[in-house]
Amino acid sequence: PTYVPDLVHHCLDLLIDQESGIFHIANHGAMSWAALARQVALATGFSDNAVVGQPAQTFGWAAVRPQNSALRSSRGIQLPSFTD
């Protein structure tokens, strides 16, 4: 997950600097969807015990999903961690 205000701030910086090309901008670090759901549960006052992670293979998706699809910033911009 990427914190949208961080993303917008850095995108505006790129626009002001008249940068061009492709940038992958994401917060530092990575987490699974289950870990994100646990973080949301805890942040909203709920127990994270109710979140049960399941392997992607059990979802019955038609397309094969990659084991790890986390993005990373690789062109000069490093956003803070998601937990920041």
Tab-separated table of C-alpha atoms in Angstrom:
chain	number	residue	atom	x	y	z
A	1	PRO	CA	0.000	0.000	0.000
A	2	THR	CA	1.047	3.551	-0.689
A	3	TYR	CA	-0.068	6.514	1.406
A	4	VAL	CA	-1.793	8.789	-1.112
A	5	PRO	CA	-0.698	12.160	0.367
A	6	ASP	CA	2.960	11.017	0.091
A	7	LEU	CA	2.368	9.921	-3.494
A	8	VAL	CA	0.640	13.172	-4.499
A	9	HIS	CA	3.331	15.303	-2.848
A	10	HIS	CA	6.122	13.590	-4.782
A	11	CYS	CA	4.159	13.553	-8.045
A	12	LEU	CA	3.676	17.313	-7.733
A	13	ASP	CA	7.424	17.683	-7.094
A	14	LEU	CA	8.092	15.785	-10.332
A	15	LEU	CA	5.636	18.016	-12.194
A	16	ILE	CA	7.202	21.214	-10.825
A	17	ASP	CA	10.673	19.916	-11.718
A	18	GLN	CA	9.382	19.140	-15.244
A	19	GLU	CA	10.577	15.560	-15.008
A	20	SER	CA	9.600	13.104	-17.718
A	21	GLY	CA	9.568	9.368	-18.162
A	22	ILE	CA	8.193	6.531	-16.107
A	23	PHE	CA	8.465	6.583	-12.327
A	24	HIS	CA	7.359	3.851	-9.942
A	25	ILE	CA	6.652	5.643	-6.687
A	26	ALA	CA	5.695	3.608	-3.643
A	27	ASN	CA	6.171	3.717	0.091
A	28	HIS	CA	9.196	1.909	1.497
A	29	GLY	CA	8.535	-1.664	2.595
A	30	ALA	CA	5.959	-4.252	1.597
A	31	MET	CA	3.161	-6.201	3.239
A	32	SER	CA	0.575	-8.768	2.278
A	33	TRP	CA	-3.126	-7.948	1.968
A	34	ALA	CA	-3.704	-9.898	5.184
A	35	ALA	CA	-1.059	-7.832	6.986
A	36	LEU	CA	-2.707	-4.652	5.716
A	37	ALA	CA	-6.102	-5.858	6.970
A	38	ARG	CA	-4.546	-6.619	10.367
A	39	GLN	CA	-3.050	-3.102	10.516
A	40	VAL	CA	-6.431	-1.577	9.648
A	41	ALA	CA	-8.189	-3.681	12.298
A	42	LEU	CA	-5.722	-2.600	14.982
A	43	ALA	CA	-5.811	1.068	13.906
A	44	THR	CA	-9.604	1.107	14.175
A	45	GLY	CA	-9.745	-0.519	17.597
A	46	PHE	CA	-10.529	-4.080	16.559
A	47	SER	CA	-8.598	-7.251	17.250
A	48	ASP	CA	-6.415	-8.490	14.421
A	49	ASN	CA	-7.327	-12.067	15.396
A	50	ALA	CA	-10.406	-11.853	13.170
A	51	VAL	CA	-8.208	-11.485	10.075
A	52	VAL	CA	-7.282	-14.873	8.677
A	53	GLY	CA	-4.845	-14.837	5.774
A	54	GLN	CA	-5.488	-17.244	2.912
A	55	PRO	CA	-3.153	-18.319	0.100
A	56	ALA	CA	-3.964	-16.627	-3.215
A	57	GLN	CA	-4.365	-20.073	-4.828
A	58	THR	CA	-7.563	-20.600	-2.804
A	59	PHE	CA	-9.346	-17.600	-4.381
A	60	GLY	CA	-10.069	-19.281	-7.711
A	61	TRP	CA	-8.815	-16.389	-9.833
A	62	ALA	CA	-8.687	-17.071	-13.571
A	63	ALA	CA	-5.259	-15.448	-14.018
A	64	VAL	CA	-2.119	-16.602	-12.231
A	65	ARG	CA	-0.871	-14.075	-9.679
A	66	PRO	CA	2.807	-13.432	-8.894
A	67	GLN	CA	4.191	-14.549	-5.532
A	68	ASN	CA	5.391	-11.006	-4.828
A	69	SER	CA	3.946	-7.976	-6.612
A	70	ALA	CA	5.238	-5.237	-4.310
A	71	LEU	CA	6.385	-2.052	-6.035
A	72	ARG	CA	9.499	-0.176	-5.132
A	73	SER	CA	10.753	3.285	-5.975
A	74	SER	CA	13.717	2.905	-8.271
A	75	ARG	CA	14.302	6.308	-9.790
A	76	GLY	CA	15.478	8.705	-7.112
A	77	ILE	CA	12.368	8.978	-4.929
A	78	GLN	CA	12.018	7.022	-1.715
A	79	LEU	CA	8.753	7.577	0.137
A	80	PRO	CA	8.523	6.944	3.898
A	81	SER	CA	7.300	3.598	5.157
A	82	PHE	CA	3.546	2.933	5.085
A	83	THR	CA	3.410	2.933	8.893
A	84	ASP	CA	4.836	6.482	9.000
